[in-house]
XYZ file of C-alpha atoms in Angstrom:
531
model
C 188.731 19.391 115.212
C 190.907 16.850 113.244
C 188.156 15.102 111.743
C 187.620 18.471 109.683
C 190.905 17.157 108.042
C 191.875 14.655 105.497
C 192.826 11.865 107.485
C 195.299 10.551 104.643
C 196.723 13.624 103.398
C 197.541 14.685 107.227
C 199.236 11.521 108.065
C 201.140 11.248 104.827
C 202.819 14.630 105.476
C 202.829 15.224 109.347
C 203.928 11.761 110.191
C 207.212 12.133 108.729
C 208.117 15.378 111.044
C 210.833 14.662 113.392
C 210.102 14.994 117.022
C 206.326 15.970 116.494
C 204.448 14.718 119.455
C 201.351 16.892 120.006
C 199.182 16.408 116.584
C 196.220 17.807 118.344
C 197.645 21.061 119.349
C 199.196 21.381 115.613
C 195.590 20.913 114.348
C 193.757 23.186 116.670
C 196.550 25.981 115.799
C 195.565 25.288 112.052
C 192.360 25.629 112.579
C 192.377 28.773 114.739
C 193.886 30.138 111.484
C 192.012 28.944 108.849
C 188.389 28.396 110.397
C 188.441 24.920 108.531
C 188.915 26.362 104.911
C 190.349 23.098 103.313
C 192.407 24.552 100.790
C 194.256 26.774 103.452
C 194.350 23.585 105.842
C 196.176 21.735 102.989
C 198.646 24.554 102.090
C 199.824 24.905 105.775
C 200.378 20.918 106.248
C 202.225 21.306 103.090
C 204.392 23.906 104.637
C 204.726 22.197 107.746
C 206.128 19.007 106.056
C 208.829 21.465 104.157
C 210.162 22.714 107.199
C 213.504 21.290 107.896
C 214.311 23.107 111.330
C 212.597 21.131 114.289
C 210.101 23.067 116.240
C 211.098 23.725 119.760
C 208.997 25.439 122.748
C 205.401 26.096 121.695
C 204.047 24.269 118.759
C 201.279 26.911 118.356
C 203.769 29.652 118.038
C 205.988 27.309 115.701
C 202.944 27.039 113.259
C 202.111 30.539 113.597
C 205.602 31.668 112.681
C 205.878 29.265 109.633
C 202.102 30.758 108.259
C 203.156 33.836 108.912
C 206.576 33.918 107.249
C 205.755 31.604 104.654
C 202.015 31.950 103.869
C 201.209 35.636 104.964
C 203.913 37.651 104.109
C 204.736 36.085 101.133
C 201.545 34.726 99.259
C 201.910 36.456 96.173
C 205.133 34.238 95.294
C 204.824 31.316 97.777
C 203.565 27.992 95.709
C 201.457 26.804 98.515
C 199.549 30.060 98.719
C 197.729 29.557 95.542
C 194.347 29.972 97.290
C 195.125 33.548 98.698
C 195.896 34.188 94.709
C 192.538 32.921 93.825
C 190.643 35.363 96.146
C 192.859 38.181 94.946
C 192.067 37.353 91.225
C 188.218 37.198 92.454
C 188.309 40.676 93.914
C 190.194 42.271 91.416
C 188.955 40.998 88.095
C 185.770 39.852 89.037
C 183.396 39.800 86.293
C 179.842 40.232 87.960
C 180.523 43.444 90.133
C 182.711 46.143 89.315
C 186.002 45.226 91.848
C 185.925 49.122 92.731
C 182.737 48.930 94.381
C 183.403 44.787 95.619
C 186.603 46.273 97.183
C 184.201 49.065 98.791
C 181.884 46.460 100.194
C 185.086 44.209 101.609
C 186.191 47.208 103.135
C 183.027 47.685 105.025
C 183.417 44.243 106.480
C 186.755 44.907 107.228
C 186.191 47.820 109.138
C 182.674 45.960 111.127
C 180.436 48.704 109.301
C 176.933 48.140 108.077
C 176.878 46.596 104.631
C 173.563 46.709 102.826
C 172.077 43.481 101.337
C 173.269 44.041 97.371
C 174.873 41.944 94.756
C 178.574 43.115 96.317
C 177.782 41.160 99.546
C 176.258 38.243 97.546
C 179.857 37.797 95.450
C 181.814 38.082 98.505
C 179.973 35.419 100.194
C 180.297 33.567 97.051
C 184.214 33.923 96.966
C 184.098 32.722 100.618
C 186.267 35.808 101.741
C 183.018 36.571 104.521
C 181.051 34.657 106.280
C 177.925 35.440 107.908
C 173.997 36.455 107.400
C 172.712 39.482 106.041
C 174.319 42.499 107.812
C 176.382 40.823 110.279
C 179.329 39.696 108.144
C 182.823 38.799 109.346
C 186.083 37.891 107.376
C 186.153 34.254 107.196
C 189.496 33.549 108.645
C 192.367 35.162 110.528
C 194.744 34.657 107.536
C 192.427 36.433 104.695
C 192.172 39.495 107.411
C 195.905 39.484 107.424
C 196.672 39.019 103.949
C 193.678 41.451 102.507
C 193.900 44.105 104.833
C 192.977 47.776 105.046
C 196.288 48.755 103.408
C 195.826 45.987 100.900
C 192.551 47.268 99.899
C 193.306 50.925 99.727
C 195.914 50.653 97.552
C 194.216 48.361 95.334
C 191.405 51.056 95.334
C 193.647 53.535 94.544
C 194.969 51.331 91.560
C 191.327 51.182 90.127
C 190.360 54.928 90.412
C 192.668 57.428 90.494
C 190.518 59.489 92.736
C 189.773 56.686 95.148
C 190.829 58.618 98.457
C 188.477 61.077 98.011
C 185.404 59.038 96.874
C 186.489 56.444 99.742
C 186.048 59.613 102.235
C 183.088 61.032 100.525
C 181.348 57.492 100.793
C 182.646 57.444 104.832
C 180.655 60.575 104.879
C 178.021 59.840 103.246
C 178.137 61.781 100.841
C 178.055 65.171 103.032
C 181.792 65.922 102.872
C 181.646 68.307 99.778
C 185.634 68.959 100.543
C 185.960 65.344 98.945
C 184.296 66.222 95.554
C 186.975 66.820 92.742
C 188.233 69.812 91.295
C 187.896 70.780 87.574
C 191.109 69.438 86.688
C 190.863 66.226 88.421
C 187.394 66.102 86.987
C 189.201 66.108 83.475
C 191.732 63.061 84.413
C 188.751 61.181 86.020
C 186.640 61.434 82.988
C 189.608 60.645 80.595
C 190.296 57.361 82.713
C 186.802 56.441 82.806
C 186.015 56.413 79.087
C 184.369 53.282 77.838
C 183.673 52.214 81.649
C 180.063 51.515 82.809
C 179.758 53.410 86.373
C 177.885 52.319 89.705
C 175.163 55.173 90.077
C 176.698 56.141 93.235
C 180.049 56.643 91.729
C 177.763 58.635 88.701
C 176.386 60.731 91.584
C 179.930 61.614 93.152
C 181.025 62.737 89.764
C 177.948 64.584 89.204
C 178.235 66.597 92.301
C 181.537 67.365 91.606
C 180.993 68.855 88.323
C 178.168 70.895 90.017
C 180.129 71.895 92.778
C 182.815 73.278 89.905
C 179.990 76.047 89.112
C 178.642 76.862 92.343
C 179.282 80.397 93.585
C 180.007 81.523 90.200
C 176.762 81.373 88.693
C 173.716 82.341 90.987
C 170.866 79.854 89.921
C 167.107 80.155 89.102
C 164.996 80.057 92.136
C 163.349 77.248 90.538
C 166.637 75.284 91.031
C 167.588 73.479 94.023
C 171.136 71.889 94.183
C 170.218 68.226 95.757
C 167.187 68.193 93.149
C 169.814 69.182 90.490
C 172.064 66.506 91.550
C 169.641 63.670 91.513
C 168.251 64.666 88.139
C 171.539 64.670 86.650
C 172.494 61.332 88.168
C 169.175 59.671 86.711
C 170.040 61.236 83.644
C 173.973 59.762 83.386
C 172.746 56.282 84.662
C 170.295 56.403 81.800
C 172.348 58.063 78.982
C 175.622 55.868 79.873
C 174.030 52.809 77.980
C 174.439 54.825 74.936
C 177.666 56.805 75.557
C 181.333 55.698 76.173
C 181.423 58.974 78.171
C 178.126 59.606 79.697
C 179.407 62.740 81.937
C 180.714 64.492 78.348
C 176.880 64.308 76.893
C 175.980 65.533 80.637
C 178.166 68.421 80.522
C 177.216 69.366 77.038
C 173.330 69.593 78.425
C 174.445 72.083 80.525
C 176.613 73.751 78.152
C 173.631 74.555 75.959
C 171.210 74.778 79.069
C 172.858 76.330 81.746
C 171.000 74.150 84.021
C 167.339 75.947 83.447
C 165.268 73.596 84.917
C 162.970 73.058 82.114
C 165.361 73.102 79.467
C 167.890 71.083 80.902
C 164.569 68.041 81.515
C 163.606 68.730 77.935
C 167.097 68.400 76.355
C 167.718 65.014 78.130
C 164.413 63.686 77.273
C 165.443 64.472 73.549
C 168.542 62.845 74.098
C 167.209 59.553 75.165
C 164.510 59.433 72.924
C 166.265 60.331 69.589
C 169.848 59.429 69.744
C 170.713 55.618 69.539
C 174.339 56.021 70.607
C 177.525 58.998 71.638
C 180.513 57.274 70.327
C 183.631 58.922 71.967
C 184.572 62.273 70.662
C 181.182 63.112 69.209
C 179.322 63.907 71.893
C 179.156 67.459 71.447
C 178.536 67.239 67.820
C 175.515 65.252 68.424
C 173.949 66.903 71.263
C 174.708 70.206 69.281
C 172.459 68.515 66.613
C 169.668 67.539 68.689
C 169.548 70.967 70.228
C 169.179 72.431 66.778
C 166.874 70.334 64.811
C 164.607 69.421 67.804
C 164.778 72.763 69.807
C 166.122 76.110 68.231
C 164.814 75.715 64.754
C 161.301 76.705 64.424
C 161.204 77.427 68.275
C 157.959 79.151 68.280
C 156.025 76.050 66.786
C 157.813 72.853 68.558
C 157.044 70.904 71.736
C 158.973 73.664 74.014
C 157.617 76.810 72.127
C 155.083 77.499 75.339
C 158.122 77.950 77.530
C 159.834 80.285 74.918
C 157.013 82.335 74.140
C 156.312 82.805 78.012
C 159.508 84.049 78.204
C 159.302 86.336 75.191
C 156.138 87.870 76.404
C 157.546 88.590 79.603
C 159.974 90.792 78.044
C 157.230 92.356 75.523
C 154.778 93.184 77.727
C 156.766 94.631 80.387
C 155.750 98.428 80.978
C 159.962 98.508 80.920
C 159.969 96.590 77.427
C 162.174 99.452 75.737
C 164.865 99.504 78.776
C 164.702 96.120 78.895
C 165.448 95.452 75.560
C 168.244 97.946 75.169
C 169.941 96.262 78.359
C 169.437 92.808 76.974
C 171.202 94.507 73.752
C 173.919 95.638 75.664
C 174.308 92.394 77.307
C 174.582 90.656 73.708
C 176.962 92.823 72.430
C 179.416 92.962 75.081
C 179.063 89.614 76.375
C 177.991 90.652 79.882
C 177.624 93.911 81.838
C 178.394 94.941 85.834
C 175.733 94.296 87.983
C 174.527 97.337 89.610
C 170.725 96.223 91.202
C 168.786 98.681 88.935
C 165.163 98.293 88.679
C 165.518 97.077 85.042
C 168.124 94.854 85.854
C 165.829 93.139 88.382
C 163.524 92.950 86.209
C 165.181 90.840 83.387
C 166.764 88.618 86.177
C 163.087 87.995 86.892
C 162.378 86.897 83.276
C 164.942 84.029 83.352
C 166.796 85.527 80.156
C 169.843 86.501 81.893
C 171.769 84.991 84.907
C 174.401 86.633 87.395
C 177.875 85.268 87.037
C 180.888 86.738 88.968
C 178.981 90.084 89.882
C 177.928 90.640 86.052
C 174.640 89.877 83.796
C 174.911 87.355 81.498
C 172.480 85.698 78.986
C 171.430 82.790 80.863
C 172.097 79.816 78.377
C 173.386 79.052 74.880
C 169.750 78.031 73.588
C 168.407 81.474 74.768
C 171.406 82.971 73.179
C 170.458 81.362 69.853
C 166.549 81.935 70.083
C 166.526 85.584 71.526
C 169.602 86.818 69.614
C 170.969 90.249 68.495
C 168.257 89.750 64.955
C 165.583 89.079 67.502
C 166.424 92.072 69.528
C 166.837 94.555 66.808
C 163.356 93.026 65.310
C 161.688 94.222 68.485
C 163.035 97.943 68.103
C 160.690 99.019 65.482
C 157.777 97.886 67.213
C 159.028 99.692 70.466
C 159.163 102.875 68.484
C 155.373 102.774 67.488
C 153.182 105.643 68.987
C 150.109 104.671 71.480
C 146.767 104.334 69.879
C 145.627 107.598 71.799
C 145.210 110.723 69.695
C 147.297 113.897 70.509
C 144.987 116.513 71.584
C 145.028 119.826 69.207
C 148.119 122.209 69.961
C 150.328 119.259 71.149
C 154.434 120.508 70.858
C 156.399 119.010 67.919
C 156.330 115.482 70.107
C 153.068 115.341 68.098
C 153.860 115.380 64.440
C 157.102 113.371 65.419
C 154.949 110.550 66.576
C 152.606 111.039 63.342
C 155.768 110.749 61.525
C 156.666 106.978 62.893
C 153.871 105.658 60.853
C 155.990 106.029 57.900
C 158.452 102.892 57.267
C 161.141 104.852 56.183
C 160.930 107.052 59.421
C 160.870 103.852 61.408
C 163.837 102.128 59.882
C 165.642 105.481 60.384
C 164.467 105.704 63.855
C 165.663 102.182 64.280
C 169.057 102.444 62.973
C 169.756 105.708 64.890
C 168.524 103.759 67.998
C 171.482 101.318 66.934
C 174.111 103.544 66.476
C 173.553 105.173 70.073
C 173.799 101.798 71.262
C 176.816 100.959 69.667
C 178.348 104.453 70.557
C 177.454 103.807 74.251
C 179.110 100.702 73.897
C 182.315 101.966 72.583
C 182.462 104.839 75.278
C 182.063 102.246 77.984
C 184.956 100.219 76.416
C 187.057 103.373 76.371
C 186.021 104.467 79.851
C 187.035 100.557 80.715
C 190.381 100.815 79.061
C 191.073 104.451 80.700
C 190.609 102.853 84.291
C 193.793 100.768 83.748
C 196.225 103.426 85.108
C 193.500 105.381 87.472
C 194.607 108.500 89.130
C 194.898 107.617 93.059
C 191.661 108.289 94.568
C 189.265 106.948 97.242
C 187.250 104.110 95.710
C 183.814 104.845 94.717
C 181.116 103.118 96.949
C 179.844 101.195 94.292
C 182.923 99.607 93.998
C 183.525 99.266 97.696
C 180.674 97.350 98.070
C 181.711 94.969 95.056
C 184.901 94.296 96.426
C 183.668 93.505 99.915
C 181.271 90.954 98.471
C 184.386 89.328 96.569
C 186.350 89.191 99.900
C 183.607 87.666 101.386
C 182.507 85.318 98.885
C 186.142 84.088 98.826
C 186.082 83.354 102.465
C 183.031 81.515 102.072
C 184.571 79.408 99.305
C 187.316 78.804 101.459
C 185.282 77.186 104.396
C 183.923 74.882 101.868
C 187.669 74.023 100.599
C 186.419 75.651 97.016
C 189.841 76.551 96.477
C 189.357 76.969 92.811
C 186.050 79.235 93.394
C 188.162 81.291 96.250
C 190.856 82.064 93.978
C 188.452 83.377 90.942
C 187.030 86.119 93.682
C 190.208 87.031 95.196
C 192.094 87.404 92.077
C 189.403 90.071 90.665
C 190.350 92.356 93.565
C 192.636 95.203 92.251
C 195.909 96.004 94.321
C 194.385 99.564 95.403
C 191.151 97.901 97.014
C 191.031 98.026 100.553
C 190.436 94.397 100.826
C 193.281 93.770 98.871
C 196.094 93.072 102.158
C 193.399 91.229 103.987
C 192.333 89.002 101.218
C 196.377 88.555 100.572
C 196.675 87.723 104.225
C 193.950 85.201 104.629
C 195.559 83.477 101.163
C 198.979 83.468 103.118
C 197.483 81.693 106.208
C 195.549 78.867 104.061
C 198.801 78.096 102.217
C 200.253 77.112 104.995
C 197.557 74.335 106.223
C 196.215 73.164 102.719
C 199.579 74.133 100.410
C 198.943 70.880 97.896
C 195.095 71.652 97.337
C 195.284 75.482 96.676
C 198.118 74.215 94.547
C 196.237 72.200 92.437
C 193.481 74.902 92.248
C 196.179 77.559 91.131
C 197.207 75.183 88.366
C 193.562 74.841 87.190
C 192.893 78.859 87.633
C 195.978 79.512 85.358
C 194.868 76.840 82.656
C 191.759 78.203 82.360
C 192.456 82.096 82.952
C 194.385 84.128 80.454
C 194.876 87.055 82.890
C 197.267 87.834 85.600
C 196.345 87.417 89.269
C 197.566 90.157 91.306
C 196.976 88.571 95.002
C 198.563 84.936 93.874
C 201.482 87.169 92.374
C 202.379 88.928 95.574
C 201.383 86.013 98.082
C 203.593 83.310 96.244
C 206.400 85.740 95.893
C 206.314 85.493 99.624
C 206.353 81.999 99.800
């Protein structure tokens, strides 16, 4: 093996060592540690030459001890460890690959996991920290493996991404461990950290899945939607818009804010953004997306490229046999912001139109685009039409309703009737609001069946979210349980148990919940008083 070393160099520094007799043993030991790496060979020889203590006993142990104490354990400060510092810089300051994903690839080699042929693999071989062919790569030598070990790798992954631990666990699960997805609060911190950074598609997928996860359980999506397809769609969009945007995830969230994840609208808005916008500077995402939506979609919606979709929604309502009831119900939803789900035929028909969605056991307008097009003004314009009589002539001798229907022909009476109808709706809304307020301090009485069913759904939904580690969504369900609910104590007991096992995660979810919700949460107040 000695022919692999620089003969003149080795003789100059080794010969002066007193008592050194077995030169071949020294060389063999060095080669076993460096696998022939010339820079490391010379570093070790220089360290041996500087050693003032004579070796005693095993030459192999003597060399290994010096290498460990001088090179491996002090590589960041030892003058002769320059080759190791060069490797570190090549990994952490790489200009060809994202250092985070370069370390992810290196970590796979460390753990003897399968590594796909890609740019990271080629760069690792170029750096010479790994050797081998295709998927059978190994660490180049034991010194590299000891210095750049799993602990060092994980620590630097954490420096490169604040959410590295969760992302690495998600990668290790091949994207199946949804518990590793980020909470709303973690997402906000991640987006602030990532401003201006171009991300790998795999990381974009992780962040998109995290964003989508934070609305699951809150919104019941359209039957057209599939969570996997939605994730793939938005990941592809984020990858494309990242060329234009400093914060592509913010652009994506603005798209979702306007479309509510409605498939056609999501695709249409994303296409318009990619075609019509040159760039999205930091802080201007909201305004620029709004400008595109307003100019290209909402304005002149009946004649633009998306008009067929909106006309279909419109006609679904106006051609329905129960159009009066549907419009009345939709009018109430707009006025109040939401109405409670009661599974009536009118609610089911309105849901089928796609104009509204179920969110937290209430009906709301499906998205901001629909709310802008099918607005309160639009509904009120339809009301006079709904009051018109049929073309069938009433038979002679009909009751007073016949003459009333004839009067509908006059414009003044039509307007009056519309005004009366609107006034009735307002009175109904005020009455409902009064009833809701009067229930703040209800008389003790058995819960109605519909409330009991709703409470059971809240309890069951909360448990389902907890099974998936979706603690924020769990709190959202449990916090809506009233203290006089038959499920309140059971939910409180469950939350108490989960706190014993997942206290940190639930604390994070609670902080996010309290930051987003102004209302108090009786169950949290009770349980945390017990802690």
